[in-house]
Coordinates of C-alpha atoms in Angstrom, one line a residue:
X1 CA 142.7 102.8 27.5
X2 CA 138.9 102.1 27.5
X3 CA 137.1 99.8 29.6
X4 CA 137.6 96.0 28.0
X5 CA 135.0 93.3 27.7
X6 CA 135.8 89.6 26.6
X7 CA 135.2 88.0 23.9
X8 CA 136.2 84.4 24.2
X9 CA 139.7 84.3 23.6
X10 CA 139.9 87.4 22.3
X11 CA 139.3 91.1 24.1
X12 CA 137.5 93.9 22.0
X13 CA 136.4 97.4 23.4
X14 CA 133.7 98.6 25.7
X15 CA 130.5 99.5 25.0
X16 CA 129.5 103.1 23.6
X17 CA 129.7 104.3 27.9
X18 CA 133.3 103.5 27.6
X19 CA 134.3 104.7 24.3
X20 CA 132.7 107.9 26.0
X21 CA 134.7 107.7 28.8
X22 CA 137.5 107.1 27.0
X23 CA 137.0 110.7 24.7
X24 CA 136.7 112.3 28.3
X25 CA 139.8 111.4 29.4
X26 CA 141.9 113.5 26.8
X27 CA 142.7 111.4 24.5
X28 CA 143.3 114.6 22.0
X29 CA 142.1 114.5 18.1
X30 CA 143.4 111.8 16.9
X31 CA 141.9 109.5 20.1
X32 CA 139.0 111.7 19.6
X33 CA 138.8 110.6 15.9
X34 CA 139.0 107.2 16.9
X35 CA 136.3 107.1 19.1
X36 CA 134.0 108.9 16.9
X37 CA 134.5 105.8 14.4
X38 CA 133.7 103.2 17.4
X39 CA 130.7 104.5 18.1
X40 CA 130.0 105.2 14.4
X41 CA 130.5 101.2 14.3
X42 CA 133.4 101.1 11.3
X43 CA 135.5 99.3 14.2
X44 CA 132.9 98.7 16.7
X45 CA 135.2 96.7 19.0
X46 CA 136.7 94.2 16.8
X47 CA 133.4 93.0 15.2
X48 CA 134.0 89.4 14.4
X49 CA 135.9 88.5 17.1
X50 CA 134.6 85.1 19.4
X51 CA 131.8 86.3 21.6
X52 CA 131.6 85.7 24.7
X53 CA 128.1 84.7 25.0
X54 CA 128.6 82.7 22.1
X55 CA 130.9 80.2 23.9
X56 CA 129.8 77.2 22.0
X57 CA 130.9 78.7 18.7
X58 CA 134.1 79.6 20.7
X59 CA 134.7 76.1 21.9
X60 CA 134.0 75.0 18.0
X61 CA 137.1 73.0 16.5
X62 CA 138.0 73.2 12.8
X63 CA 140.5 70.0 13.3
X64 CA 141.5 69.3 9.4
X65 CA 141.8 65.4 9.2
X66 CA 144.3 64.2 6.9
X67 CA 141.9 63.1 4.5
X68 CA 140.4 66.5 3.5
X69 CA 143.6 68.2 2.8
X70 CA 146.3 66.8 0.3
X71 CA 149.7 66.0 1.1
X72 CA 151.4 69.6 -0.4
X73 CA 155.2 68.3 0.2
X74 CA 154.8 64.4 -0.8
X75 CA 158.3 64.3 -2.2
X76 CA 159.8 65.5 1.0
X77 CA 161.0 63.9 3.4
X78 CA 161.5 65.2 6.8
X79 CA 164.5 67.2 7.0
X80 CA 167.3 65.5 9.2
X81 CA 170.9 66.7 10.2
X82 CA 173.2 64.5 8.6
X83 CA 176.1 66.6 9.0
X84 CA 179.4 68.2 7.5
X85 CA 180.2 65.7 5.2
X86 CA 176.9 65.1 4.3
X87 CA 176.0 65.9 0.3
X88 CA 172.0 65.5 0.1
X89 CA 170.9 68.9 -0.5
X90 CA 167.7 68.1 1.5
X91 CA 169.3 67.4 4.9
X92 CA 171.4 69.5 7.7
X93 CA 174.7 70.0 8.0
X94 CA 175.2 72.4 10.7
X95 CA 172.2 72.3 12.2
X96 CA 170.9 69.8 15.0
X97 CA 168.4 70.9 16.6
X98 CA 168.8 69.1 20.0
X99 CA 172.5 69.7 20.2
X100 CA 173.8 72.0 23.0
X101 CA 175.8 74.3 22.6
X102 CA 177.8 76.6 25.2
X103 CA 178.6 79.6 25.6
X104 CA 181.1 81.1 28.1
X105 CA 179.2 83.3 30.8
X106 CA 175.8 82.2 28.7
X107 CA 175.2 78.3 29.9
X108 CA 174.3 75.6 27.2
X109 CA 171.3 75.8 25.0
X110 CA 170.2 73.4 22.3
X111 CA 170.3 74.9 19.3
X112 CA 167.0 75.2 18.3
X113 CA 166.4 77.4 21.7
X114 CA 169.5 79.7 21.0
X115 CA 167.9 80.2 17.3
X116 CA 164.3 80.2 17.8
X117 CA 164.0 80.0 13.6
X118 CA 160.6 80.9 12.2
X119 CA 159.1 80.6 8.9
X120 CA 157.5 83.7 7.3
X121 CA 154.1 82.8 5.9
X122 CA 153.8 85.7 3.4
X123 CA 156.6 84.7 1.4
X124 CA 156.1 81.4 1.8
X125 CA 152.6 80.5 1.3
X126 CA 151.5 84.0 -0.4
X127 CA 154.7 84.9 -2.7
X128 CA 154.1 84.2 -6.4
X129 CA 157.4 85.3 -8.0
X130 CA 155.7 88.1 -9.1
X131 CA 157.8 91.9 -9.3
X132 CA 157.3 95.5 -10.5
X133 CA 158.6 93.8 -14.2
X134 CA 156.7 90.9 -14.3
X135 CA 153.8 88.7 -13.6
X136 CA 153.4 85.4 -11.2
X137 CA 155.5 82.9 -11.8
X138 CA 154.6 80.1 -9.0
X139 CA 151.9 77.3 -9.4
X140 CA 152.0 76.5 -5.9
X141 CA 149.6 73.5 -5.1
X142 CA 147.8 75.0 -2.4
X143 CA 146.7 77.4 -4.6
X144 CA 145.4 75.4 -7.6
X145 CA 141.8 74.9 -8.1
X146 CA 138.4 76.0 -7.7
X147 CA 137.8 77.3 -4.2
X148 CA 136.2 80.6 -2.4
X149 CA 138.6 82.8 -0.7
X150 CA 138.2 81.3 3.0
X151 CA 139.0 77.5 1.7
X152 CA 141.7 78.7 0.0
X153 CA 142.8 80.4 3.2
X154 CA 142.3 77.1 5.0
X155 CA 144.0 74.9 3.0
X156 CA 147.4 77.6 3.0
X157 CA 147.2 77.4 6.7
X158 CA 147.7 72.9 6.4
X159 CA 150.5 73.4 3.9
X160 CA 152.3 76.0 6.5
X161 CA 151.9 72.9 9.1
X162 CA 153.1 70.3 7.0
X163 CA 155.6 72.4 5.9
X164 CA 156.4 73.3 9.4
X165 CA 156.7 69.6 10.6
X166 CA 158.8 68.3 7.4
X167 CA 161.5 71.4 7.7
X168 CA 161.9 70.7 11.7
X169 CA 161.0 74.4 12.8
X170 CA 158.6 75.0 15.6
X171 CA 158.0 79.0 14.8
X172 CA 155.8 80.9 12.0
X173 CA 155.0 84.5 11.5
X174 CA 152.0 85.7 10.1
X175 CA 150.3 89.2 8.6
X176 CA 146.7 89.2 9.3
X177 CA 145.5 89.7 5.4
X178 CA 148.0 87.4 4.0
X179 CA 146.4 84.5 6.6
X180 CA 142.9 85.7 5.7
X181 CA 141.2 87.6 3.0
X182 CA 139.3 91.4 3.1
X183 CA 136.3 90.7 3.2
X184 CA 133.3 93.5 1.6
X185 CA 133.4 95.5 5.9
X186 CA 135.5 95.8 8.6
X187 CA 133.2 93.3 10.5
X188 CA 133.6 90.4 7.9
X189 CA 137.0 91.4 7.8
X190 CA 137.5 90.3 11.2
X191 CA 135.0 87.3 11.1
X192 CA 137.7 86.0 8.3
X193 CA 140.3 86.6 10.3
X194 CA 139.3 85.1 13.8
X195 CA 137.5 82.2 11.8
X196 CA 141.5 81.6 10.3
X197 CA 143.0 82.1 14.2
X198 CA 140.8 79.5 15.6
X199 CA 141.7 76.8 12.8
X200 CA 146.0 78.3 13.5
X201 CA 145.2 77.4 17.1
X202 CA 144.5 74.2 17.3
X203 CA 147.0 73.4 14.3
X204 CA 149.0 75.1 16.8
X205 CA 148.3 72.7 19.7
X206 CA 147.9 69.2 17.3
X207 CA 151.4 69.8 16.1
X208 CA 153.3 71.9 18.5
X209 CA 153.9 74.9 16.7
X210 CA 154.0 78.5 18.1
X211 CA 153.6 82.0 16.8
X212 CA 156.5 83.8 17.0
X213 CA 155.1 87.3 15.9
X214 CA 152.0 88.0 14.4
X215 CA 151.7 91.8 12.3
X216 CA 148.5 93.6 10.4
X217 CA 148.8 94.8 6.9
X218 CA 149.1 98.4 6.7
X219 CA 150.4 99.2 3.6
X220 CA 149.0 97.2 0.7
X221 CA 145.6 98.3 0.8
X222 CA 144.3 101.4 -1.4
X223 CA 143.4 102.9 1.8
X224 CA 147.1 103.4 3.1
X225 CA 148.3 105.0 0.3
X226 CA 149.5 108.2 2.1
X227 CA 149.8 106.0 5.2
X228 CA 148.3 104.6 8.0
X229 CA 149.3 105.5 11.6
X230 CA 150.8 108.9 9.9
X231 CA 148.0 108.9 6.9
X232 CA 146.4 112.6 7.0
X233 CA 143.1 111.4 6.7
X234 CA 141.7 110.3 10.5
X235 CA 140.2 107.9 9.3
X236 CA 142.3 105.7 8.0
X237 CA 144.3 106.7 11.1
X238 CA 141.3 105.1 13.2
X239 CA 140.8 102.1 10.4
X240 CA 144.4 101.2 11.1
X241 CA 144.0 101.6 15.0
X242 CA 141.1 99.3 14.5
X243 CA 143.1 96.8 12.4
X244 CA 146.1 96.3 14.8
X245 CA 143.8 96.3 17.5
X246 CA 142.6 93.0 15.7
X247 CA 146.0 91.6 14.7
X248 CA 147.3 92.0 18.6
X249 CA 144.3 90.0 19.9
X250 CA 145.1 87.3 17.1
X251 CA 148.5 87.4 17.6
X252 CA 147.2 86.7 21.6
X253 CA 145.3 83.8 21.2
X254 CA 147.6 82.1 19.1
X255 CA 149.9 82.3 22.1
X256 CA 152.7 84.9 20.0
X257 CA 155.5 86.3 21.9
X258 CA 156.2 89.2 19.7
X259 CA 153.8 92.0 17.8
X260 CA 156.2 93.6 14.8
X261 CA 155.0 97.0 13.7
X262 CA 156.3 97.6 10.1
X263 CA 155.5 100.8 9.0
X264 CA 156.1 100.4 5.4
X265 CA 154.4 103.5 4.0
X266 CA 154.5 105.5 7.4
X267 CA 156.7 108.1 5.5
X268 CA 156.8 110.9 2.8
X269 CA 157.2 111.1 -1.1
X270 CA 157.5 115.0 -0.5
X271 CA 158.2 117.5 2.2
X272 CA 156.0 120.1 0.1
X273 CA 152.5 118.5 1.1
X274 CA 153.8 116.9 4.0
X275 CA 153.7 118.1 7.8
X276 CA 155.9 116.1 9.1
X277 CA 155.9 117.0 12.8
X278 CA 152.3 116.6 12.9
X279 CA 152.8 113.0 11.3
X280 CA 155.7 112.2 13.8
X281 CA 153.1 113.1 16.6
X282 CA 150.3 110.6 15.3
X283 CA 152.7 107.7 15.1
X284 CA 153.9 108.5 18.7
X285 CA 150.3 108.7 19.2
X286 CA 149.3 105.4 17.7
X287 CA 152.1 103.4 19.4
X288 CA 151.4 105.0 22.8
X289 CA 147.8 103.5 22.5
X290 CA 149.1 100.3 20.9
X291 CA 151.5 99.9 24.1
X292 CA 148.3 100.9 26.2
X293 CA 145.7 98.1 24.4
X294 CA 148.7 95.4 25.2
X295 CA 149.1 95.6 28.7
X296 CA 145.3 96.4 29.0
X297 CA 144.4 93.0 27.3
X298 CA 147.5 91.7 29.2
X299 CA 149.6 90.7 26.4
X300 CA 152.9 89.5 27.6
X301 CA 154.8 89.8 24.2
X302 CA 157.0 91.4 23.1
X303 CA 156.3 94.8 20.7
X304 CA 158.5 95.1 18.3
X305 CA 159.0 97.7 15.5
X306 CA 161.4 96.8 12.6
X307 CA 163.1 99.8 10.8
X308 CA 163.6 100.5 7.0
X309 CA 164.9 103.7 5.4
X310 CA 162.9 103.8 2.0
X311 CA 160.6 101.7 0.0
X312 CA 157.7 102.1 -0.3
X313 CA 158.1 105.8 0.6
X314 CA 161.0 107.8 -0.5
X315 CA 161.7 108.0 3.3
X316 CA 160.2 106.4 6.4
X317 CA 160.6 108.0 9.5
X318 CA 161.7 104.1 11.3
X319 CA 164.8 104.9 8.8
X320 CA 167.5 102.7 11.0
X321 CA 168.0 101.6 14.7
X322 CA 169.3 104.6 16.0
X323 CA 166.4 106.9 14.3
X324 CA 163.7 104.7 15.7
X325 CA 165.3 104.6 19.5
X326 CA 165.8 108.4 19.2
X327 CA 161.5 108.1 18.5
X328 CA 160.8 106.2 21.1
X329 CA 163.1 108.3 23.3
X330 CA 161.2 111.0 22.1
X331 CA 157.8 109.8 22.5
X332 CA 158.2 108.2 26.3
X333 CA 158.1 104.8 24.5
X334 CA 161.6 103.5 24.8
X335 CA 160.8 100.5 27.9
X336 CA 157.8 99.3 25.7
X337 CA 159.3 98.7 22.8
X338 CA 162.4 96.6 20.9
X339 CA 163.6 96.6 17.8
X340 CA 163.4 94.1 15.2
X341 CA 166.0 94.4 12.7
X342 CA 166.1 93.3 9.1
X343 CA 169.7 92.5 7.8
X344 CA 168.3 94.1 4.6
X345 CA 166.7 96.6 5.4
X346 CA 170.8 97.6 7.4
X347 CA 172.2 97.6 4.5
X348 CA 169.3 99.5 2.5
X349 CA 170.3 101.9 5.0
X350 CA 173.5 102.1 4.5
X351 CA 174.6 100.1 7.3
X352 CA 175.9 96.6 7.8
X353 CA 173.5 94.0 9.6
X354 CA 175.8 93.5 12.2
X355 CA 176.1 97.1 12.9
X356 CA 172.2 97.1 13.5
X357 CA 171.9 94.6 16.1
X358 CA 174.9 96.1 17.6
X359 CA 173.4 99.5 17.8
X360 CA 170.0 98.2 19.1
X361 CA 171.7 95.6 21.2
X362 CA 174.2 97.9 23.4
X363 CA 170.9 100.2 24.0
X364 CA 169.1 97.0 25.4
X365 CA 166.3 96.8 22.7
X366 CA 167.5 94.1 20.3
X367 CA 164.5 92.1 20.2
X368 CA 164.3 89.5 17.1
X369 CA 166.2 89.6 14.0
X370 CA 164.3 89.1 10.4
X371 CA 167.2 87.0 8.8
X372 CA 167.4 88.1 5.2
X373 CA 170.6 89.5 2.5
X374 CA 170.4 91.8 -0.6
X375 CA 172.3 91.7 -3.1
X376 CA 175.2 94.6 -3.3
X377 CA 174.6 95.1 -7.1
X378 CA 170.6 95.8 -7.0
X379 CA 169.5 98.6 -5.1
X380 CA 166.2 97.8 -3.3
X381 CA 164.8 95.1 -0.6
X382 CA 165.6 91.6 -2.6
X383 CA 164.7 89.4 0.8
X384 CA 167.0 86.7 0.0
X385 CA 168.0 83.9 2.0
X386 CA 171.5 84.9 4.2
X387 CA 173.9 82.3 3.4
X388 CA 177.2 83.9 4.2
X389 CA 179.0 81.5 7.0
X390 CA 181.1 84.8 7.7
X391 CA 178.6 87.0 8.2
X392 CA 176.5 85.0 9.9
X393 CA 179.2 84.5 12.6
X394 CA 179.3 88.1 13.1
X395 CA 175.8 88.3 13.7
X396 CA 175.6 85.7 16.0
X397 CA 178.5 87.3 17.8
X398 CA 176.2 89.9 18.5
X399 CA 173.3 88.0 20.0
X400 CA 175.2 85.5 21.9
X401 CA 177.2 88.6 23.9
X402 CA 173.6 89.7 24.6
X403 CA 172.5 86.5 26.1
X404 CA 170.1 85.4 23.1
X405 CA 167.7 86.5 21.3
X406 CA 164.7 85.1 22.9
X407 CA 161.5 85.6 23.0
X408 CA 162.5 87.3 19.5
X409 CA 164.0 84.7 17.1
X410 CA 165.5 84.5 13.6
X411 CA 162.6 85.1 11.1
X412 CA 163.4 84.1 7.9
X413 CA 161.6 87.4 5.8
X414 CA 163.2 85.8 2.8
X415 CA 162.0 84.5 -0.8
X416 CA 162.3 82.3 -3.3
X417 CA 164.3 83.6 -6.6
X418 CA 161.6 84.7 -9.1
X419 CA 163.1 81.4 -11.1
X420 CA 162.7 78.8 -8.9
X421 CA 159.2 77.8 -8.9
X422 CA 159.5 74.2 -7.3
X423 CA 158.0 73.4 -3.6
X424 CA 161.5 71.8 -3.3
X425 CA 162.8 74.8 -4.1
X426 CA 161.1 75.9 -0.4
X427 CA 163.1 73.1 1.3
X428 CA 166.8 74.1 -0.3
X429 CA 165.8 77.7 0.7
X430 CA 165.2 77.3 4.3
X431 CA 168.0 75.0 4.8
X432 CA 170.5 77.1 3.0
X433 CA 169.6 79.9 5.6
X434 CA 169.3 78.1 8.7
X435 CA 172.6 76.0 8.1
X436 CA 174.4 79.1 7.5
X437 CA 173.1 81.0 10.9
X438 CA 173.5 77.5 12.8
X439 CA 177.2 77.3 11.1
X440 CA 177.5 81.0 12.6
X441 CA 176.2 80.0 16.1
X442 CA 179.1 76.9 16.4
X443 CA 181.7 79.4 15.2
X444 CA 180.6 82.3 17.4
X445 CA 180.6 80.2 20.1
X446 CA 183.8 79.1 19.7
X447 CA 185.6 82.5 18.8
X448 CA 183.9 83.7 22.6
X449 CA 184.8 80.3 24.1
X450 CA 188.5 81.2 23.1
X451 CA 188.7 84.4 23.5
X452 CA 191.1 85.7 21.0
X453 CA 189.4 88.2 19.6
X454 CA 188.0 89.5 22.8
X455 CA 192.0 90.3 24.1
X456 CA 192.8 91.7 20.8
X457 CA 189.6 94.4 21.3
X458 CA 189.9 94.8 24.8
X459 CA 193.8 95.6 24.5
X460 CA 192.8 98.8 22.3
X461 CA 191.4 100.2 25.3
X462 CA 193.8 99.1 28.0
X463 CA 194.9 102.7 28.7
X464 CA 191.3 103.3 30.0
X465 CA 191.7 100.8 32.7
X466 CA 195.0 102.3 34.2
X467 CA 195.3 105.5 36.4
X468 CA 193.1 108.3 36.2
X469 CA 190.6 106.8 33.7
X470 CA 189.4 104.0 35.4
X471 CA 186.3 106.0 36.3
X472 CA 185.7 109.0 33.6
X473 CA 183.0 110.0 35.7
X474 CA 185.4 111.5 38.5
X475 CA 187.4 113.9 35.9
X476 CA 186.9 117.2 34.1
X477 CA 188.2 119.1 31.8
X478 CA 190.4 121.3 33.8
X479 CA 191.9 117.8 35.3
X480 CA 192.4 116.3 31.9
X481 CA 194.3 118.9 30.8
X482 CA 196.6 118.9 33.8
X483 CA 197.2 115.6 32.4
X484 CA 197.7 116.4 29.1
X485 CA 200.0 119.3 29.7
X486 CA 202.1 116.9 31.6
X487 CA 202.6 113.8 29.4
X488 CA 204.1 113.2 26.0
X489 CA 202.9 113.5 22.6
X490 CA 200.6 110.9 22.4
X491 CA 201.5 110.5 18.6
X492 CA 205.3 109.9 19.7
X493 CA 204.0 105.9 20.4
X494 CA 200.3 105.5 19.1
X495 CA 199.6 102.1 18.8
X496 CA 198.4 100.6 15.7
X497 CA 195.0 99.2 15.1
X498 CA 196.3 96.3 13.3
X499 CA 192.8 95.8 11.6
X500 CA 194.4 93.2 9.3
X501 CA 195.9 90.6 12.3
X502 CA 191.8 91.4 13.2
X503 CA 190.6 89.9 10.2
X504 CA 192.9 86.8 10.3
X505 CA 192.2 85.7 14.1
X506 CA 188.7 86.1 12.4
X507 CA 189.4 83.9 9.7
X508 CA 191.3 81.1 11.5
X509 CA 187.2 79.7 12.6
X510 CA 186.3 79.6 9.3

């Protein structure tokens, strides 16, 4: 990576000697098409980023007292656990947040540090009921009147806090352009976008809140049509570079532990106009560089990218867990990144959420899980709020076998129905999901703390911990067939799978 200055809190490039340096080095064409827009200035080292020599402006506070902003959530009280037999729809009944829980092999965590639950800011703050049939359908407060752009960005960013503090939940994810606006260049882009960090931060601080991932855009604009990090235009490929760039150093100085790359048209609508190797090679590119800009700035999150099979495009090349850890196999990427699975997207793919964090978890590169559900009779990504006690068990099985989950958490990606249009209706939402994955966290807990289900799996496989095949690595072919020749049928006594006695030692928890 190029030589870094400091800017403030937040890194940008070198000056045009390093950018130089930086084209010397190989970077190849795309790295050379990069470069060439740096020192053409359309990135020009994220413009409107804190300055270093501007320190002042730097140290500059945008505190919002309570008097400028309205109370958003007046109605609401602050969510409290209240529990099982509780019947007010506005408190908790399986979650409490201080609780420990333990975990056989795992220790005791409270619950709100085995979870880590996070609030998604896009749908949120930013979804307006609107869909490919129909217009808006939310009125939401911090929306209504007259104001520019920025203030309206400012005043979405003190409803996320008071919504923040009222629902209990310390984490909040964030795309840039849905936390700030486009603005007419690149530079003012950024100036929107840093001007929105610094007034995150010290909301940040003031209420003891954290960023769990931050993300850019890439897909919504006009320019990304055909794609960003696999666009065939370098220039956008360069735009984009310059845009995560910018989204990573936010995502830095409001102290994130994660960076998700979503890739949501990095894909094809046809093979016919559509080299797809060359495209696979500029996204192994990109990330390469991403992974290289991290550790030069001296990120210490986590990056993250988060599969889907279709939609937008008719195919993404992140289609499911095992295609994107056979791409970062591929591309020498596979220790810098994890994977960040959205239960909807699984089951877009044809898969089960639980058999996505399974399959990224025994590889080692389960990093966060966006919590979300479809529903099985509509055939595209619904985001709607898991609240399956079952399934939510079985997830949590996963992640508490793994140790956790953190520095990823449980993101709820989910929305409001286009129907429900009241900010109560935010409140029932959230706790709908998070009692349901806090429900699936005691259960888990206790079905491991038992141990049932773990004998009934492991006996399947006693056979390989007796005789010859307690070490597979010692045999071969010729010896298994010695072994072969010399036993029964194995069909004479096969023992039964007994799938069904499965299923009810899995239903005696619930």
């Amino acid at each position: 990576a190029p030589p870094l200055g400091r800017r403030c809190e937040g890194p940008r490039w070198g000056d045009e000697e390093g950018v130089r340096a930086a084209m010397a080095k190989g970077w190849g064409l795309v790295g050379v098409a990069l470069a060439a827009v740096v020192l053409a200035g359309a990135v020009a080292g994220s413009e409107g980023a804190p300055k270093a020599e501007d320190s002042a402006t730097c140290a500059e506070t945008h505190e919002v007292e309570k008097n400028e902003v309205p109370e958003f959530f007046a109605g609401v009280d602050a969510i409290r656990y209240e529990g099982p037999e509780s019947r007010n729809p506005l408190s908790f009944r399986y979650y409490n947040a201080e609780e420990e829980i333990c975990v056989n092999g795992q220790g005791c965590r409270k619950m709100k540090d085995w979870l880590r639950f996070s609030v998604a800011f896009w749908h949120t703050f930013r979804g307006d009921g609107g869909d490919p049939f129909g217009s808006a359908t939310k009125n939401w407060p911090w929306d209504d009147g007259e104001m520019d752009e920025m203030e309206r960005a400012r005043t979405r960013m003190s409803a996320n806090f008071e919504f923040l503090n009222k629902l209990g939940v310390d984490y909040w994810c964030f795309h840039d352009r849905d936390i700030a606006p486009e603005g007419e260049t690149l530079k003012e882009t950024n100036e929107n976008l840093f001007e929105v960090v610094r007034m995150a931060k010290e909301l940040n601080a003031k209420f003891g809140k954290k960023v769990l991932w931050g993300t850019a855009q890439l897909f919504k604009h006009p320019r990304y049509m055909h794609g960003a990090a696999t666009s065939p235009d370098a220039r956008v490929f360069a735009y984009a570079a310059a845009q995560v760039k910018s989204a990573i150093e936010a995502t830095m100085i409001l102290g994130g532990e994660n960076y998700v790359f979503w890739g949501g048209r990095e894909g094809y609508q046809s093979l016919i106009n559509t080299d797809m190797a060359q495209e696979l090679d500029n996204l192994g590119a990109f990330m390469t560089m991403a992974s290289k800009y991290k550790e030069a700035i001296g990120f210490k999150g986590t990056l993250l990218i988060e599969p889907k099979p279709q939609e937008p495009t008719k195919h993404q090349y992140d289609w499911d867990v095992a295609t994107t850890a056979n791409f970062l196999r591929n591309y020498g990427l596979f220790d810098q990144f994890k994977i960040n699975v959205e239960c909807n997207h699984a089951t877009l793919s044809g898969h089960s959420c639980e058999h996505e964090l399974q399959t990224a978890s025994m590889q080692g590169i389960l990093g966060n899980v966006d919590i979300n559900t479809g529903d099985p009779q509509i055939g595209w990504d619904t985001d709607q709020f898991l609240t399956d006690y079952a399934e939510a068990t079985r997830l949590m099985l996963v992640v508490l076998k793994q140790g956790g989950i953190s520095p990823g958490g449980f993101n709820f990606d989910a929305k409001l129905r286009r129907e429900s249009t009241s900010v109560e209706d935010l409140f029932y939402a959230h706790i709908s999901g998070m009692d349901a994955i806090a429900k699936g966290l005691r259960t888990a807990a206790k079905i491991l703390n038992e141990g049932v289900l773990d004998k009934y799996v492991a006996n399947r496989y006693k056979t390989f911990n007796e005789g010859i095949f307690t070490d597979l690595s010692k045999l071969d072919f010729e010896e298994l067939e010695k072994f072969a020749l010399a036993s029964p049928e194995p069909a004479d006594d096969l023992a039964s799978a007994q799938q069904e006695k499965g299923e009810i030692l899995f239903n005696f928890y619930h």
